[in-house]
């Protein structure tokens, strides 16, 4: 099955970030979103370890390893960037000062529940700041592959893994579709043009509603 690359998923999510929004990017795939700000728009990116207004990743060999994000990846700084204590960073999160948090996921339920910190008893738990972010940010979006590595759906009627937050996710960007969470259900907004509804539903663990037109999910080659 054809699907978007990680870079394309990140690009699509970046298109919905409003100009001037304060945005936290989760560790892993969400970090890529900083590379794809639309022309004429500028997000202010926040990281839990204490930077506001970081930019794209530096070129290989040009890293300053005193400048890293929460995932220990090297970052660059934009004009006006600031540094602060870890506790102050979490005060920004808990104080409701972030417009958007973009996070990865193991599972998302149709009511907006999110599981992204533990894969169960045999996994290594990694809570990080996710539990604060899902309750502190004004909007929570998820970017993820549509299915697991072994082909199981990540979008489910109910999460089976330990929850990060309850009813917190509003939009999911996957390798196959863009899906909103509305009134406790998954609402399909965009899908890959070559993918049939039946094929998409077959790899989704909850019913997809289509109350209106479904747009084509088209991304540039990246």
Coordinates of N, CA, C and O in Angstrom, one line a residue, residues 21-107:
X21 N 1.8 31.0 16.1 CA 1.4 30.1 17.1 C 2.6 29.6 17.9 O 3.7 29.5 17.4
X22 N 2.4 29.4 19.2 CA 3.4 28.8 20.1 C 3.2 27.3 20.1 O 2.1 26.8 20.5
X23 N 4.2 26.5 19.7 CA 4.0 25.1 19.4 C 5.1 24.3 20.0 O 6.3 24.6 20.0
X24 N 4.7 23.2 20.7 CA 5.6 22.2 21.2 C 5.6 21.0 20.3 O 4.5 20.5 19.9
X25 N 6.8 20.5 20.0 CA 6.9 19.3 19.1 C 7.4 18.2 19.9 O 8.5 18.3 20.6
X26 N 6.7 17.1 19.9 CA 7.1 15.9 20.7 C 8.4 15.3 20.1 O 8.8 15.6 19.0
X27 N 9.0 14.4 20.9 CA 10.2 13.7 20.5 C 9.9 12.7 19.4 O 8.9 12.0 19.4
X28 N 10.8 12.6 18.5 CA 10.7 11.6 17.3 C 10.1 12.3 16.1 O 10.6 13.4 15.7
X29 N 9.2 11.7 15.5 CA 8.6 12.2 14.2 C 8.1 13.6 14.3 O 8.4 14.4 13.4
X30 N 7.5 14.1 15.4 CA 7.0 15.5 15.5 C 8.1 16.5 15.3 O 7.9 17.6 14.9
X31 N 9.4 16.1 15.7 CA 10.5 17.1 15.6 C 10.7 17.5 14.1 O 11.1 18.7 13.9
X32 N 10.3 16.7 13.2 CA 10.5 17.1 11.8 C 9.6 18.2 11.3 O 9.9 18.9 10.3
X33 N 8.5 18.5 12.1 CA 7.6 19.6 11.7 C 8.3 20.9 11.6 O 7.9 21.8 10.8
X34 N 9.3 21.1 12.4 CA 10.0 22.4 12.4 C 10.7 22.7 11.1 O 11.0 23.9 10.8
X35 N 10.9 21.7 10.2 CA 11.6 21.9 9.0 C 10.7 22.4 7.9 O 11.2 22.8 6.8
X36 N 9.4 22.4 8.1 CA 8.4 22.6 7.0 C 7.4 23.8 7.3 O 6.2 23.6 6.9
X37 N 7.9 24.9 7.8 CA 7.0 26.0 8.0 C 6.6 26.6 6.7 O 7.5 26.8 5.8
X38 N 5.3 26.8 6.4 CA 4.9 27.4 5.2 C 5.4 28.8 5.0 O 5.6 29.6 5.9
X39 N 5.8 29.2 3.7 CA 6.3 30.5 3.4 C 5.3 31.6 3.9 O 4.1 31.4 3.8
X40 N 5.8 32.6 4.5 CA 5.0 33.7 5.0 C 4.4 33.5 6.4 O 3.6 34.3 6.9
X41 N 4.6 32.3 7.0 CA 4.1 32.0 8.3 C 5.3 31.6 9.2 O 6.3 31.0 8.7
X42 N 5.2 31.9 10.5 CA 6.3 31.6 11.4 C 5.7 31.1 12.7 O 5.0 31.9 13.4
X43 N 6.0 29.9 13.0 CA 5.6 29.4 14.4 C 6.8 29.6 15.3 O 7.9 29.8 14.9
X44 N 6.4 29.7 16.6 CA 7.4 29.9 17.7 C 7.5 28.5 18.4 O 6.5 28.1 19.1
X45 N 8.6 27.8 18.2 CA 8.7 26.4 18.7 C 9.3 26.4 20.1 O 10.2 27.1 20.4
X46 N 8.7 25.6 20.9 CA 9.0 25.5 22.4 C 9.5 24.1 22.6 O 9.0 23.1 22.1
X47 N 10.5 24.0 23.5 CA 11.0 22.6 23.9 C 11.1 22.6 25.4 O 11.5 23.6 26.1
X48 N 10.7 21.4 26.0 CA 10.6 21.3 27.5 C 11.9 21.6 28.2 O 11.9 22.0 29.4
X49 N 13.0 21.4 27.5 CA 14.3 21.6 28.2 C 14.7 23.0 28.3 O 15.8 23.3 28.8
X50 N 13.9 23.9 27.7 CA 14.2 25.3 27.9 C 14.6 26.2 26.8 O 15.4 27.1 27.0
X51 N 14.0 26.0 25.6 CA 14.3 27.0 24.5 C 12.9 27.4 23.9 O 12.0 26.6 23.8
X52 N 12.8 28.6 23.6 CA 11.7 29.2 22.8 C 12.2 29.8 21.6 O 13.1 30.6 21.6
X53 N 11.6 29.4 20.4 CA 11.9 30.0 19.1 C 13.1 29.3 18.5 O 14.0 30.0 17.9
X54 N 13.2 28.0 18.5 CA 14.3 27.3 17.8 C 13.8 27.1 16.4 O 12.7 27.2 16.0
X55 N 14.8 26.8 15.5 CA 14.5 26.6 14.1 C 14.9 25.3 13.6 O 14.8 24.3 14.3
X56 N 15.2 25.2 12.3 CA 15.5 24.0 11.6 C 16.7 23.3 12.2 O 17.6 23.9 12.9
X57 N 16.9 22.0 11.9 CA 18.1 21.3 12.3 C 19.3 21.9 11.6 O 19.2 22.3 10.4
X58 N 20.5 22.0 12.2 CA 21.7 22.5 11.5 C 22.2 21.4 10.5 O 21.8 20.3 10.6
X59 N 23.0 21.9 9.6 CA 23.6 21.0 8.6 C 24.5 20.1 9.3 O 25.1 20.4 10.4
X60 N 24.7 18.9 8.8 CA 25.6 17.9 9.4 C 27.0 18.5 9.5 O 27.5 19.0 8.5
X61 N 27.6 18.4 10.7 CA 28.9 18.9 10.9 C 28.9 20.3 11.5 O 29.9 20.8 12.0
X62 N 27.7 21.0 11.5 CA 27.6 22.3 12.0 C 26.8 22.4 13.3 O 26.4 23.5 13.7
X63 N 26.7 21.3 13.9 CA 25.9 21.2 15.2 C 26.6 21.9 16.3 O 27.8 21.8 16.4
X64 N 25.9 22.6 17.1 CA 26.4 23.1 18.4 C 25.7 22.3 19.5 O 24.5 22.5 19.7
X65 N 26.4 21.4 20.1 CA 25.7 20.4 21.0 C 25.3 21.0 22.4 O 24.9 20.3 23.2
X66 N 25.6 22.3 22.5 CA 25.0 23.0 23.7 C 23.5 23.4 23.3 O 22.8 23.9 24.2
X67 N 23.1 23.3 22.1 CA 21.8 23.7 21.6 C 21.1 22.5 21.2 O 21.2 22.0 20.0
X68 N 20.3 21.9 22.1 CA 19.5 20.7 21.8 C 18.1 20.8 22.2 O 17.8 21.6 23.1
X69 N 17.2 20.0 21.6 CA 15.8 20.0 22.0 C 15.6 18.9 23.0 O 16.6 18.2 23.5
X70 N 14.4 18.6 23.4 CA 14.1 17.6 24.5 C 14.5 16.2 24.0 O 14.7 15.3 24.8
X71 N 14.5 16.0 22.7 CA 14.9 14.7 22.2 C 16.4 14.6 22.0 O 16.9 13.6 21.3
X72 N 17.2 15.5 22.5 CA 18.7 15.6 22.4 C 19.2 15.7 20.9 O 20.3 15.3 20.6
X73 N 18.3 16.3 20.1 CA 18.7 16.6 18.7 C 19.2 18.0 18.6 O 18.6 19.0 19.3
X74 N 20.2 18.3 17.8 CA 20.8 19.6 17.7 C 19.7 20.5 16.9 O 19.1 20.1 16.0
X75 N 19.6 21.7 17.4 CA 18.7 22.7 16.8 C 19.5 24.0 16.5 O 20.6 24.2 17.0
X76 N 18.8 24.9 15.7 CA 19.3 26.2 15.5 C 18.4 27.2 16.2 O 17.3 26.8 16.7
X77 N 18.8 28.4 16.3 CA 18.1 29.4 17.0 C 17.6 30.5 16.0 O 18.4 30.9 15.1
X78 N 16.4 31.0 16.2 CA 15.9 32.1 15.4 C 16.2 33.4 16.1 O 16.3 33.4 17.4
X79 N 16.2 34.6 15.4 CA 16.3 35.8 16.1 C 15.3 36.0 17.2 O 14.1 35.7 17.0
X80 N 15.7 36.4 18.4 CA 14.8 36.6 19.5 C 14.6 35.3 20.3 O 13.8 35.3 21.3
X81 N 15.3 34.2 20.0 CA 15.2 33.0 20.8 C 15.6 33.3 22.3 O 16.4 34.2 22.5
X82 N 15.0 32.5 23.2 CA 15.4 32.6 24.6 C 15.6 31.3 25.3 O 15.1 30.3 24.8
X83 N 16.3 31.3 26.4 CA 16.6 30.1 27.2 C 16.1 30.3 28.6 O 16.0 31.5 29.1
X84 N 15.7 29.3 29.2 CA 15.1 29.4 30.5 C 15.2 28.0 31.2 O 15.5 27.0 30.6
X85 N 14.9 28.1 32.5 CA 15.0 26.9 33.4 C 14.0 25.8 33.0 O 12.9 26.2 32.5
X86 N 14.3 24.6 33.2 CA 13.4 23.5 32.9 C 12.0 23.7 33.6 O 10.9 23.5 33.0
X87 N 12.1 24.2 34.8 CA 10.8 24.4 35.6 C 10.0 25.5 35.0 O 8.8 25.4 34.9
X88 N 10.7 26.5 34.4 CA 9.9 27.6 33.8 C 9.3 27.1 32.5 O 8.2 27.6 32.1
X89 N 10.0 26.2 31.8 CA 9.4 25.7 30.6 C 8.1 24.9 30.9 O 7.1 25.1 30.1
X90 N 8.1 24.1 31.9 CA 6.9 23.4 32.3 C 5.8 24.3 32.8 O 4.6 24.1 32.7
X91 N 6.2 25.5 33.4 CA 5.2 26.5 33.8 C 4.5 27.0 32.6 O 3.3 27.3 32.7
X92 N 5.2 27.2 31.5 CA 4.6 27.6 30.3 C 3.6 26.6 29.8 O 2.5 27.0 29.4
X93 N 3.9 25.3 29.9 CA 3.0 24.3 29.4 C 1.8 24.2 30.3 O 0.7 24.3 29.9
X94 N 2.0 24.2 31.6 CA 0.9 24.0 32.6 C 0.1 25.2 32.7 O -1.1 25.2 33.1
X95 N 0.7 26.4 32.3 CA -0.1 27.6 32.4 C -1.0 27.9 31.2 O -1.6 29.0 31.1
X96 N -1.0 27.0 30.3 CA -1.9 27.2 29.1 C -1.3 28.1 28.1 O -2.1 28.7 27.3
X97 N 0.0 28.3 28.0 CA 0.5 29.3 27.1 C 0.9 28.7 25.7 O 1.4 29.5 24.8
X98 N 0.7 27.4 25.5 CA 1.0 26.8 24.2 C -0.2 26.7 23.4 O -1.3 26.2 23.9
X99 N -0.2 27.1 22.1 CA -1.3 27.0 21.2 C -1.5 25.6 20.8 O -2.7 25.1 20.6
X100 N -0.4 24.9 20.5 CA -0.5 23.5 19.9 C 0.6 22.7 20.4 O 1.7 23.1 20.6
X101 N 0.3 21.4 20.7 CA 1.2 20.4 20.9 C 1.1 19.3 19.8 O 0.0 18.8 19.6
X102 N 2.2 19.0 19.2 CA 2.1 17.9 18.1 C 2.9 16.7 18.6 O 4.2 16.9 18.9
X103 N 2.3 15.6 18.8 CA 2.9 14.5 19.5 C 2.8 13.2 18.6 O 2.0 13.1 17.7
X104 N 3.7 12.3 18.9 CA 3.5 10.9 18.3 C 2.6 10.1 19.1 O 2.0 10.5 20.1
X105 N 2.3 8.9 18.6 CA 1.3 8.0 19.3 C 1.6 6.6 19.0 O 2.0 6.2 18.0
X106 N 1.3 5.8 20.0 CA 1.2 4.3 19.9 C -0.3 4.0 19.5 O -0.5 3.2 18.6
X107 N -1.2 4.7 20.1 CA -2.7 4.4 19.8 C -3.4 5.7 20.1 O -3.1 6.6 20.9

